[in-house]
Structures are given as structure tokens and as C-alpha cells.
Short mmCIF file of C-alpha atoms in Angstrom, two decimals:
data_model
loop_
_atom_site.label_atom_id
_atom_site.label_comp_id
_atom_site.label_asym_id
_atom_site.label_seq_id
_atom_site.Cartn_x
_atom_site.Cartn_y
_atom_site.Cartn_z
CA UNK A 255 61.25 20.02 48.64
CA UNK A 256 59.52 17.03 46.56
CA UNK A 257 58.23 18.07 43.37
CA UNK A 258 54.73 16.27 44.88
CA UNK A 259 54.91 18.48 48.15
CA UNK A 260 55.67 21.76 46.30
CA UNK A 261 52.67 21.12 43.53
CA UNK A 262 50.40 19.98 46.42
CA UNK A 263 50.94 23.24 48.18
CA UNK A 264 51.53 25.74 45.10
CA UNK A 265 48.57 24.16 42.96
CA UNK A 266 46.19 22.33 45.06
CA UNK A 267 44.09 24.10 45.63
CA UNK A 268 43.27 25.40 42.00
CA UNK A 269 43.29 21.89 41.27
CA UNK A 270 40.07 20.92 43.74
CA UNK A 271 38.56 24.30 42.78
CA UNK A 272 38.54 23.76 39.17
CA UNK A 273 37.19 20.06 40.30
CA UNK A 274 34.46 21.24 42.30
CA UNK A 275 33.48 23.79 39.70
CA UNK A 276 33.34 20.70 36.85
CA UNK A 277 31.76 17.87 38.98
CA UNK A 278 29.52 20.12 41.00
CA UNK A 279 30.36 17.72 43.93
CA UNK A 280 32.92 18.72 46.69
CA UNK A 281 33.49 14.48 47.87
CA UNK A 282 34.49 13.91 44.33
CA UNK A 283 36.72 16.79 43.86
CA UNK A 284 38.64 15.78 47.24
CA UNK A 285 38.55 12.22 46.78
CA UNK A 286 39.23 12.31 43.21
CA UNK A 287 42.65 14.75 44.05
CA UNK A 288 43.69 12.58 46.71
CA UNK A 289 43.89 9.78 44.64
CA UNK A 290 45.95 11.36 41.90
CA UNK A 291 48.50 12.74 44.30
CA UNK A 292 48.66 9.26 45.72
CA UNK A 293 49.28 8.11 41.73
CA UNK A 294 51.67 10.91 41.43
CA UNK A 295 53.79 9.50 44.79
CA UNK A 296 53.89 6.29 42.82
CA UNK A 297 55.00 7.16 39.02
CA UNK A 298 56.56 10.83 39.33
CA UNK A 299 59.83 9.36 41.18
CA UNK A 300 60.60 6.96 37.95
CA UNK A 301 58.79 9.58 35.44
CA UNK A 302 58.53 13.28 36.65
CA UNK A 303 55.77 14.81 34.84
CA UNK A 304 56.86 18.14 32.66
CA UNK A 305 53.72 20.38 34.37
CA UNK A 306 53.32 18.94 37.51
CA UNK A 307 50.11 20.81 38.36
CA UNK A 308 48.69 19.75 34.80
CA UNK A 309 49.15 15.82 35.16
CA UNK A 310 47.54 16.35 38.87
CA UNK A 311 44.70 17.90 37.32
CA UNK A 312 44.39 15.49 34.29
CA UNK A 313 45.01 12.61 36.50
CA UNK A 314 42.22 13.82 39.33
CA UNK A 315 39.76 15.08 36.25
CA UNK A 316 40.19 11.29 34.86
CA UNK A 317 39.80 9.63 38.13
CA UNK A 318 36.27 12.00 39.26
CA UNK A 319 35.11 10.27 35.75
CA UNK A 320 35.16 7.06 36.76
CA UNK A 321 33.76 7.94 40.23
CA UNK A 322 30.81 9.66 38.32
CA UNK A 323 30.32 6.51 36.34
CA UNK A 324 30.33 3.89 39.20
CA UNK A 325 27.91 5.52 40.95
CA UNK A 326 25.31 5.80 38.28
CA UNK A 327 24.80 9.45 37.76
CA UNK A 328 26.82 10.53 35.35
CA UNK A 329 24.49 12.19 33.59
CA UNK A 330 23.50 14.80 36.76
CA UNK A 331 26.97 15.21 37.51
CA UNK A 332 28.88 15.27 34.20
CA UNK A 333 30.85 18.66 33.38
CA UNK A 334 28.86 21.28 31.16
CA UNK A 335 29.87 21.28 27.72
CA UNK A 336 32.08 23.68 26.14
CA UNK A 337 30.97 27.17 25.92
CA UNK A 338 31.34 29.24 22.24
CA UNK A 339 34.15 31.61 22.17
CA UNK A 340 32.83 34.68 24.92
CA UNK A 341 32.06 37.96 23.50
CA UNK A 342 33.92 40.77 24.69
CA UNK A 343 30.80 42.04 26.49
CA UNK A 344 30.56 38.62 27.79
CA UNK A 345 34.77 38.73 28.58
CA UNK A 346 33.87 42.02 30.49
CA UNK A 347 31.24 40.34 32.62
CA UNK A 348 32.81 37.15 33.50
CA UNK A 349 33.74 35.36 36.84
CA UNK A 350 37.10 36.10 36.02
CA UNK A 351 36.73 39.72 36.18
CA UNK A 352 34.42 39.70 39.02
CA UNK A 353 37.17 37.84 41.25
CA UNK A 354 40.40 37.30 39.24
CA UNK A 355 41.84 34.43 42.13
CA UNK A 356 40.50 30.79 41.32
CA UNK A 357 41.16 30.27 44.62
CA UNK A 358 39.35 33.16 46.58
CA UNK A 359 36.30 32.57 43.80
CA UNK A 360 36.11 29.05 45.45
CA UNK A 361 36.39 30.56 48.90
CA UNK A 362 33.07 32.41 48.27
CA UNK A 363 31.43 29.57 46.91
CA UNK A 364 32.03 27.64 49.77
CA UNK A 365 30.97 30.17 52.24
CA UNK A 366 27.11 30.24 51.03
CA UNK A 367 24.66 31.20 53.48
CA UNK A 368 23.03 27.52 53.20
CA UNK A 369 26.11 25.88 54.49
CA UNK A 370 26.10 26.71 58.69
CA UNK A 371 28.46 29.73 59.49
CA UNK A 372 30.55 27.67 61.89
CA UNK A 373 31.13 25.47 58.71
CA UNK A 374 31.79 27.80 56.54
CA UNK A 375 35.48 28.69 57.35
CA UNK A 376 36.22 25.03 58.12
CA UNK A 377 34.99 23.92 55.34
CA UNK A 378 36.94 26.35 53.06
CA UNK A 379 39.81 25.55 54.67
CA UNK A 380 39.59 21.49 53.71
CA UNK A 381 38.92 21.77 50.31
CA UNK A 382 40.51 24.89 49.41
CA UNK A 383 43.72 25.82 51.80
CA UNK A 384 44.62 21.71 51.99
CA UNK A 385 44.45 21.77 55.79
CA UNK A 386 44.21 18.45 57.41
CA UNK A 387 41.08 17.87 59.40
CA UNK A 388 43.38 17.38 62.84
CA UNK A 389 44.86 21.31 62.18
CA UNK A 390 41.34 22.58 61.51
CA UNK A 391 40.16 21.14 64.29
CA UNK A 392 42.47 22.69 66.43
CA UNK A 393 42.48 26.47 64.99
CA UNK A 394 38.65 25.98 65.59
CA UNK A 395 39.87 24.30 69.21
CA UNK A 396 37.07 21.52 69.09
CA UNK A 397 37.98 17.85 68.70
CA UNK A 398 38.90 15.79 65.31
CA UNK A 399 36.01 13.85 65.49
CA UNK A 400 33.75 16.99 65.78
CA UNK A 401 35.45 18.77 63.27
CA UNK A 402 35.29 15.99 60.52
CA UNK A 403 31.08 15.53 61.38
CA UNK A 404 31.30 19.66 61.16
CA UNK A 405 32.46 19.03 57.27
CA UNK A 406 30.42 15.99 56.69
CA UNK A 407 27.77 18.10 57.64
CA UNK A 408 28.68 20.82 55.28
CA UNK A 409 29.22 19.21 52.38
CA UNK A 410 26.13 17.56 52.67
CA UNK A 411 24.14 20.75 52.89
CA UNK A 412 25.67 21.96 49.64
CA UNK A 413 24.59 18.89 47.95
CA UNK A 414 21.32 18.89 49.43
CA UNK A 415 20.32 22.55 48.60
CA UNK A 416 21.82 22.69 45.65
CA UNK A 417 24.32 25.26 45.87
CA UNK A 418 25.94 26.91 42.73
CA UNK A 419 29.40 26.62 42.33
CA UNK A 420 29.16 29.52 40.58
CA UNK A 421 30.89 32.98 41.31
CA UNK A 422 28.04 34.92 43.14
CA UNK A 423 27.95 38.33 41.82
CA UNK A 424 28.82 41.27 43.91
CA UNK A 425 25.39 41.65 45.62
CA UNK A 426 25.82 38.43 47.24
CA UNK A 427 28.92 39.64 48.58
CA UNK A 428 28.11 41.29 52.03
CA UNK A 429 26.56 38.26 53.06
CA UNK A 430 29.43 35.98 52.63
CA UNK A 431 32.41 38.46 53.36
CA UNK A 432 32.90 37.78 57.21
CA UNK A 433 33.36 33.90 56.15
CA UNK A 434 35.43 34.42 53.88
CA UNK A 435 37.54 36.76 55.77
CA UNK A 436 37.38 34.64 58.92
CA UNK A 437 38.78 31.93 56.39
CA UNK A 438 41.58 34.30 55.05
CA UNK A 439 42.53 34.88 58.65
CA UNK A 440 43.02 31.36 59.90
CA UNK A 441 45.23 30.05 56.85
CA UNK A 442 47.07 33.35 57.20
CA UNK A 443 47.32 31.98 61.07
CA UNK A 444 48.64 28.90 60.15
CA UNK A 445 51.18 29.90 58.00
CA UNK A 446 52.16 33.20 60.04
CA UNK A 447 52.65 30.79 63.25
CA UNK A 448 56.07 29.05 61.64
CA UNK A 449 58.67 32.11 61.98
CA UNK A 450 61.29 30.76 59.54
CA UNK A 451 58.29 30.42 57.08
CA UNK A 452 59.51 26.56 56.21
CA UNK A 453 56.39 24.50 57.15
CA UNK A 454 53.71 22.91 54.80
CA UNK A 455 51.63 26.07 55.04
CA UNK A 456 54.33 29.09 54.76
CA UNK A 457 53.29 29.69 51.05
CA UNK A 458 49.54 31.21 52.36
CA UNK A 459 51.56 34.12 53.86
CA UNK A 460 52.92 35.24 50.49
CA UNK A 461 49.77 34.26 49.06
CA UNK A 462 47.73 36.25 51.41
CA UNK A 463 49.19 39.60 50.26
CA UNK A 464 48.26 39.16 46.56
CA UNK A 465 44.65 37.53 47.90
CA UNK A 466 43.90 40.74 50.12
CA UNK A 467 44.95 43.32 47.70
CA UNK A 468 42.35 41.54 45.26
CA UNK A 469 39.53 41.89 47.80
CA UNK A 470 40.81 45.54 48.92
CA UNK A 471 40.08 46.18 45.40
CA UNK A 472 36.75 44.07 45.10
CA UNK A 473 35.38 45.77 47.98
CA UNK A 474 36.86 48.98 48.74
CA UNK A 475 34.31 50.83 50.88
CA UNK A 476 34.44 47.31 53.26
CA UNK A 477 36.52 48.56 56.14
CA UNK A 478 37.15 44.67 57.54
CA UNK A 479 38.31 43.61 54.17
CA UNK A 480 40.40 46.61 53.69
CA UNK A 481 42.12 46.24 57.86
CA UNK A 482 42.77 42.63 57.08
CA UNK A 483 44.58 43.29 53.96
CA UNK A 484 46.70 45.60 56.62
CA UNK A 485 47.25 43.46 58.98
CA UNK A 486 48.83 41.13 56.59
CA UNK A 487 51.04 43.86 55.04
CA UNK A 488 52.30 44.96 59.04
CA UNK A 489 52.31 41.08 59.99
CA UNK A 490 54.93 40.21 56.99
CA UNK A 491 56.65 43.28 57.57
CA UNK A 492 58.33 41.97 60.59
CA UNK A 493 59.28 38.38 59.38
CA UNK A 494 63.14 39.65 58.50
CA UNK A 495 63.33 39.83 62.24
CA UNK A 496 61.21 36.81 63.43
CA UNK A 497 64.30 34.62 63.37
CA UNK A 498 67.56 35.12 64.91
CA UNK A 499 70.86 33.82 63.63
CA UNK A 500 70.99 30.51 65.46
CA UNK A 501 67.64 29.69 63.60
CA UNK A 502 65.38 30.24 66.63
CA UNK A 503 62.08 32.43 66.76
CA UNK A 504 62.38 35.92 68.46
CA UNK A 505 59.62 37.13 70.36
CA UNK A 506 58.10 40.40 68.91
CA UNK A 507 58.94 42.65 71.87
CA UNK A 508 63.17 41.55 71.21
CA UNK A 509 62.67 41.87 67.05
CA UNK A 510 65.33 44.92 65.57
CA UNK A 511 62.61 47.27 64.89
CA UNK A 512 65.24 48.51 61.99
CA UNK A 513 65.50 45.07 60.18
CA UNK A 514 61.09 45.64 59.54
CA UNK A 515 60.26 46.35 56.60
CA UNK A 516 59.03 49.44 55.98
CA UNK A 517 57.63 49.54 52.55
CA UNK A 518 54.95 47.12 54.22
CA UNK A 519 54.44 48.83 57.04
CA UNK A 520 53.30 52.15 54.97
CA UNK A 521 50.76 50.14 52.23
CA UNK A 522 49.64 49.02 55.67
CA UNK A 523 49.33 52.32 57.18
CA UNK A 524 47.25 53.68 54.20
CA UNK A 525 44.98 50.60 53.95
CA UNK A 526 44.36 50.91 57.95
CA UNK A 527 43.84 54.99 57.06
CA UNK A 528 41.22 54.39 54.50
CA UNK A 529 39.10 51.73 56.40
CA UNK A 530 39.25 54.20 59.49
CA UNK A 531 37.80 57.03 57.27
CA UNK A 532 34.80 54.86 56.60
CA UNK A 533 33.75 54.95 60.32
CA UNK A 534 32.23 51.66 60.55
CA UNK A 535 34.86 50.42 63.30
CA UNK A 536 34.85 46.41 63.40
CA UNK A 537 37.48 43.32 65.28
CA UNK A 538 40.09 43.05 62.22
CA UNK A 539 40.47 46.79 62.44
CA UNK A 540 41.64 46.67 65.95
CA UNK A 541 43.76 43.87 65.19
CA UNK A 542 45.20 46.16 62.35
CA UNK A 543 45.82 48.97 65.13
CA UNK A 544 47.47 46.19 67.61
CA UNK A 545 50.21 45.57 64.86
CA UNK A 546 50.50 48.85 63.85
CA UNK A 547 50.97 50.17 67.36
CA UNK A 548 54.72 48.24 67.25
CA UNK A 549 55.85 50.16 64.11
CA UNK A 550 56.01 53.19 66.94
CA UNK A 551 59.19 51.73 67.70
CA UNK A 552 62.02 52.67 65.90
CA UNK A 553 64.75 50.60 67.80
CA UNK A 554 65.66 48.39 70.89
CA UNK A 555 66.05 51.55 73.19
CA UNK A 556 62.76 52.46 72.55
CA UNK A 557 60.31 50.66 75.30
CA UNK A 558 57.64 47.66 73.83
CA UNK A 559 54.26 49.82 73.44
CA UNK A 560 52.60 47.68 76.59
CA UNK A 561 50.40 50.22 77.46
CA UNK A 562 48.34 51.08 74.14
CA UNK A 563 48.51 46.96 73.52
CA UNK A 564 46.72 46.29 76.65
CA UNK A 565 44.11 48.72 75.61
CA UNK A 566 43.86 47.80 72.43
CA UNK A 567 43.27 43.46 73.72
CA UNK A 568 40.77 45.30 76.28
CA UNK A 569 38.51 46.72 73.42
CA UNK A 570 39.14 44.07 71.48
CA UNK A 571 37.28 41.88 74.07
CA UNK A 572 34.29 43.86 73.59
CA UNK A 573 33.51 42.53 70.40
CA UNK A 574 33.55 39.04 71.83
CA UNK A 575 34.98 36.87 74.02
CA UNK A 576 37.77 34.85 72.42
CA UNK A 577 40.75 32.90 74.15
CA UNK A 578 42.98 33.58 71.70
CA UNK A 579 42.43 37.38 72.53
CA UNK A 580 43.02 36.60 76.53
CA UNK A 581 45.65 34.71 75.77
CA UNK A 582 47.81 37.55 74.09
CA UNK A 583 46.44 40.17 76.65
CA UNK A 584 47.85 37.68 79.67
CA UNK A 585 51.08 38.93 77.73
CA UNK A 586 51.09 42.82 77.62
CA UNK A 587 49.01 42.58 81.44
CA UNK A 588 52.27 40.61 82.87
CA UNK A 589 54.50 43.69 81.57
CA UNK A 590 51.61 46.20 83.27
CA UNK A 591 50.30 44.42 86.28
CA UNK A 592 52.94 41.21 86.91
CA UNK A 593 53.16 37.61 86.01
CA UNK A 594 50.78 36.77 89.22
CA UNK A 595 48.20 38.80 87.84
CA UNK A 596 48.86 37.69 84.44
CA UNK A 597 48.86 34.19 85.32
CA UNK A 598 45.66 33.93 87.31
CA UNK A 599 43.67 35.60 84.27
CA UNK A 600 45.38 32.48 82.11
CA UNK A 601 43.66 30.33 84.29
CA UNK A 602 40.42 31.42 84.15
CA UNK A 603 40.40 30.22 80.74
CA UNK A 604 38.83 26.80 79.67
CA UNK A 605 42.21 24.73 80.16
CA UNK A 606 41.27 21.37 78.58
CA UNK A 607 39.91 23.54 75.34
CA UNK A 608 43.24 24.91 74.60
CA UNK A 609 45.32 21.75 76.09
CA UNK A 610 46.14 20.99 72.32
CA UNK A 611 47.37 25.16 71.38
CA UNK A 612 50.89 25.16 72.22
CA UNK A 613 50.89 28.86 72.37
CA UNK A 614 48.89 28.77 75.94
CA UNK A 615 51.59 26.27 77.34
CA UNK A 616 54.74 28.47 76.42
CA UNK A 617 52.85 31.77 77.91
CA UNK A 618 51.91 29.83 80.63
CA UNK A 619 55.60 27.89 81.27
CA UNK A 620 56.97 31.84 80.55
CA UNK A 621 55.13 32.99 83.65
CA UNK A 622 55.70 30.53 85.79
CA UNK A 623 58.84 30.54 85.27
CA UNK A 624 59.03 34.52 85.95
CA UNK A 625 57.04 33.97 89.37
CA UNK A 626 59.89 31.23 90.20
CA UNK A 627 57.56 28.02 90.02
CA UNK A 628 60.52 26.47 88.26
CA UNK A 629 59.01 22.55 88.47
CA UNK A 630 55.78 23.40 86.61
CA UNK A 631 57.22 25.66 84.36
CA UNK A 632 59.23 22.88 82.80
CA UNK A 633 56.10 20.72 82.42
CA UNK A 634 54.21 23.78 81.29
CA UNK A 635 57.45 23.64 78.44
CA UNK A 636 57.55 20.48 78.22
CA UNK A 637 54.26 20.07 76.98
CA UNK A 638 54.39 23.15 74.83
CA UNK A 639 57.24 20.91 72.93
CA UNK A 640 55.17 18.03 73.01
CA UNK A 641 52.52 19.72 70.22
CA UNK A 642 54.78 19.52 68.06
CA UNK A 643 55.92 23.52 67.43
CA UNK A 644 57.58 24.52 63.70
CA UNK A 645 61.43 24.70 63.49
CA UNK A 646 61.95 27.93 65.04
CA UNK A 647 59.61 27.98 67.76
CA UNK A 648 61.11 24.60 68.85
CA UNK A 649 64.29 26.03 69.13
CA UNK A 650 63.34 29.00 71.01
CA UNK A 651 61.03 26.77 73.71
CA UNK A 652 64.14 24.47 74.18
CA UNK A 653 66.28 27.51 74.60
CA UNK A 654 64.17 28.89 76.86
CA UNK A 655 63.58 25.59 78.69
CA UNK A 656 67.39 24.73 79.08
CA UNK A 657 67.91 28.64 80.64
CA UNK A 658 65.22 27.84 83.18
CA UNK A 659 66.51 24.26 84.02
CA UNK A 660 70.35 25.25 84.00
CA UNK A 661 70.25 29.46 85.00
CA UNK A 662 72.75 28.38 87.48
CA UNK A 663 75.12 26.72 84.86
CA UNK A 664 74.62 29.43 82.16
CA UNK A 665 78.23 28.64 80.84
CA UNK A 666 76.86 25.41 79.78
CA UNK A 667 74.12 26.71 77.81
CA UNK A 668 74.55 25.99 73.89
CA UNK A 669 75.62 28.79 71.36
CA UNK A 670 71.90 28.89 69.80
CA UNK A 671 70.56 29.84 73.63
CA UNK A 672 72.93 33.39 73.73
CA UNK A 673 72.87 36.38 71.82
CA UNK A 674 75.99 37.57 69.61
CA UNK A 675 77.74 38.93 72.63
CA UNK A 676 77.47 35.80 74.47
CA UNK A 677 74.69 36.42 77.06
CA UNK A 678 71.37 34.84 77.30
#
């Protein structure tokens, strides 16, 4: 990996956090990063920097100060002056201690009550996680165009109101912890939905444990904060099984229960056991139960859990409607009730909002292809490949695609496509 790519992702987003915090001004803090990394791409090749993440930062800081002066208002926006040395009273009380991640303190800021909740996450996301506009836009499944007036919008606000960019204390908390959640939960998405845990985002996944264990601690009578830090710890669990030898992604219900790890899976089961015990039952705890309800299985003999899944999805949609939701139930209801039935739930669903989430094509092509609709399962497939999938999902689609388009030739099939002993 490029020393530029591996700052970006390891340090970015302290970098626009400790921006924001100085210039008071989110456009500048973006604008003033994406220059320097820009800078970086042109010099670091001929004259590598000794602390990458420090010549971003002095580079971006540099750069935001001659935005500041070009627009005339250097004086609103300049960065407070140096504060004496703290106290330790003062050491006791300070942001630092209240949230110890720069990057989760920034992920509160941003989700303020004046900024509009469908922002909030999205917004996050941008300045904080480094997600492009085009994969926000789709994790949110509205179009680019939408999504980049959605953070226009935002950003605005903040300016506008004149938000703090400092920490809120813990009373403010409550108000802003679904946001922030919701925000933990989509960069967890991203990075969980690469298998081999190579693509831009993988590093959120490790990330997200330490992040979660600091708000488990911050807020430990919060039974959503405390089932999302489980979640995590069950979802991670399983990646030494989420790729198979040939490099391709394995579908949970054919993972080695025995390669999970277990160590995971029981700091998950006691985070899960302690939000339970504070009987406030909310969505991330039944998403907590859904993962936990695999670690039943203790090996390949033992039968996927189908039945307690399907429940699970079914009072799951009681909280809200959500396609993502439908989309995984369509999955356990095809092991219950059949692909037909599976398949004509899938589309009742809003087609042309999830044409861009490759995850509906390869459930749909998958079905299809089980109810013997062999033409449109390859387009379903085909398409799937088209978005673009990481590494190991790729591999498994095409593997998957070639079975379906050659089941007659099998002997043809390539050595990736079988399993050790030869069979597909």
C-alpha cells in the first residue's frame, strides 16, 4: 500500500477533526486536507516525509490559513490561542477524558441536533470516516446528486447556527447517541462488506472494536450502545472463515463454525447479556441476537439456525421497515418456505432504489437460479458484478456464475470454483 493511501486511511480522519476543531469551519477542514494530500501525491514520491500523518496535518493546517486569509475573515475564523498549562482538576475534566477517541469526539460534534437527523450520519461519514459522496449515497440508497445537496445542506446549518465544535458533555449525550451509532454502523458496513478485509475501508472494522468498547464504557446503562459494541465483537469473530483458500468469500451458512473465534464471541455474549438485563429492548439488540444465534453452531453437521433467524428478521421488521432487513429475511424464508416464496417477497421491494446494492442482485441471481430461471439469473449476476463487488465477493459471484452457466460441464470449472475435495 502507498504510504499516501495508508496515512489517508490510518490518519485522516484525526487530521480533518483536529481541522474542524481549529478553523471552526467543516469546508475548510475538507478542502484544506484535500489539497495537502493532493501536495503529498506530488512531493512524497521524490521526498517521503518522516511522520506522514504530521506533514498532512502541517501541510492542510498551512493551506486552511491561507483559505482563512483570502476570504477576509480571518479574524472570526482564526484558531484560539494557546491555553496555559491545564490543572490537574482541569486534566480530570477535559474532552479528553470525557471521550478519549479524536475521532468518535468529532462524530458527536457532527451529529448535533441542529444539523437534520437524515444528515447527521452522512455527514459524519464525509468528513470523518473519508467516504466518498458516491458510497454514502448508496449506503443511504438515494442518488449522488441528492446526497451531496444532503451535505451541502448540513454543513451549512452548522455554520449558520453556530454549532460548537466542542465535546458536548455527557448530558447532551442521549440526544445524539442514535446518530452517532447509526454512523458507527454504516462505516462498520462498509468495511465488514469486503470479506478478505483488503479494500479502502477494512481498517474501520478493527477500528470499530476499540471505538465501541470506548462508548460501552461512556455509556454503560445504554443498551443500543452496549448491543452494537456486540455485534461488532460476533461480526469479527467470524472473519477467519469469511474467505476460503482460493481467495473467494464464503457465505455464512458454509463458514467452519470451528475456525470462529471464540474469545469474540464470549466479550460479545456478555456485552449482549448486560444490555438485555437493562430491559429497554431496541433494533441493534436484535441485530446482536441475529449474529449470536450462529455461534449455536458448533460445526458443519450441525443445521444453519433458519428457523430462530427468520424470527428474529420478522421482529426486527417491527421496528421499521427497512430493505436491507427484507433483503436478508428473503434469505433464511427461501431455506423455510422456498425460493418462489422467497423471490416474490424480493420483488415487492422498490427495485430501482436498490438497482445500485449489489447484494439484492446476487440474492436475487441465487434464487433464480435455484427455481431454474437460468437466463435471468445470469443477468441478475451479471449485474451484481457490474457494481463493482470487493476481491472476494467477486470471486465468489463469478464462481457461482460459471457453476450456473456450465453445471453441465462441471469438469471444466476452475480450481477456485471447487472445494478441497474437488466438488463444487
Amino acid at each position: 500500500m502507498a504510504p499516501l493511501d495508508q496515512t489517508f486511511r490510518e490518519a485522516g480522519g484525526r487530521i480533518v477533526a483536529a481541522l474542524a476543531a481549529a478553523f471552526r469551519d467543516l469546508d475548510i477542514a475538507e478542502d484544506a486536507f484535500a489539497e495537502a494530500c493532493a501536495k503529498a501525491a506530488e512531493v512524497w514520491p521524490t521526498a517521503p516525509p518522516l511522520d506522514p500523518a504530521a506533514w498532512l496535518y502541517a501541510t492542510a493546517r498551512r493551506r486552511a490559513l491561507d483559505m482563512i486569509r483570502k476570504r477576509s475573515v480571518r479574524r472570526r475564523l482564526a484558531p484560539d490561542a494557546p491555553e496555559p498549562e491545564p490543572s490537574i482538576e482541569a486534566q480530570l475534566a477535559s474532552d479528553t477524558r470525557l471521550i478519549p477517541d479524536e475521532r468518535l469526539r468529532l462524530i458527536f460534534v457532527c451529529c448535533h441536533p441542529a444539523v437534520a437527523p437524515e444528515a447527521r450520519a452522512a455527514l459524519t461519514l464525509r468528513l470523518v470516516c473519508g467516504l466518498s459522496v458516491a458510497e454514502i449515497a448508496r449506503a443511504f440508497l438515494v442518488s449522488e446528486p441528492a446526497m451531496f445537496q444532503r451535505l451541502t445542506r448540513a454543513k451549512r446549518k452548522i455554520a449558520q447556527a453556530g454549532v460548537s465544535f466542542e465535546v458536548p458533555g455527557p448530558q447532551a449525550w442521549p440526544e445524539r447517541i442514535d446518530a452517532v451509532l447509526s454512523t458507527l454502523e454504516i462505516a462498520y458496513a462498509r468495511a465488514h462488506e469486503d470479506a478478505a478485509g483488503l479494500g479502502a475501508h477494512a481498517g474501520y472494522a478493527r477500528e470499530m472494536l476499540g471505538l465501541t468498547a470506548v462508548l460501552a464504557d461512556l455509556l454503560p446503562d445504554e443498551p443500543e450502545a452496549l448491543a452494537f459494541a456486540a455485534l461488532v465483537r460476533f461480526a469479527e469473530a467470524r472473519r477467519p472463515a469469511r474467505v476460503d483458500t482460493g481467495g473467494a468469500m464464503v457465505p455464512l451458512d458454509q463458514q467452519d463454525p470451528e475456525l470462529w473465534n471464540r474469545a469474540l464471541i464470549a466479550e460479545g455474549d456478555a456485552l449482549l447479556r448486560r444490555a438485555a438485563k437493562l430491559n429497554r429492548p431496541g433494533p441493534r439488540q436484535l441485530r446482536s441476537a441475529l449474529h449470536a444465534a450462529w455461534f449455536r453452531r458448533r460445526s458443519l453437521t450441525e443445521p444453519p439456525p433458519w428457523s430462530a433467524i427468520l424470527a428474529l428478521y420478522d421482529m426486527l421488521l417491527t421496528w421499521r421497515e427497512d430493505p436491507f432487513v427484507r433483503l436478508n429475511r428473503a434469505v433464511a424464508l427461501a431455506e423455510i418456505a422456498g425460493p418462489a416464496t422467497a423471490l416474490a417477497e424480493l420483488e415487492t421491494l422498490d427495485a430501482a432504489r436498490l438497482a445500485d446494492f449489489q447484494p439484492f442482485h446476487a440474492v436475487r441471481a441465487s434464487l433464480l437460479a435455484r427455481l431454474g430461471r437460468r437466463d435471468e439469473a445470469l443477468l441478475a449476476y451479471d449485474r451484481a458484478l457490474a457494481l463493482g463487488p470487493a476481491e472476494a465477493e467477486r470471486r465468489w459471484l463469478i464462481c457461482r456464475r460459471m457453476e450456473l452457466r456450465e453445471s453441465h460441464h462441471s469438469a471444466d470449472l476452475p480450481g477456485e470454483c471447487r472445494g478441497p475435495d474437488g466438488k463444487l
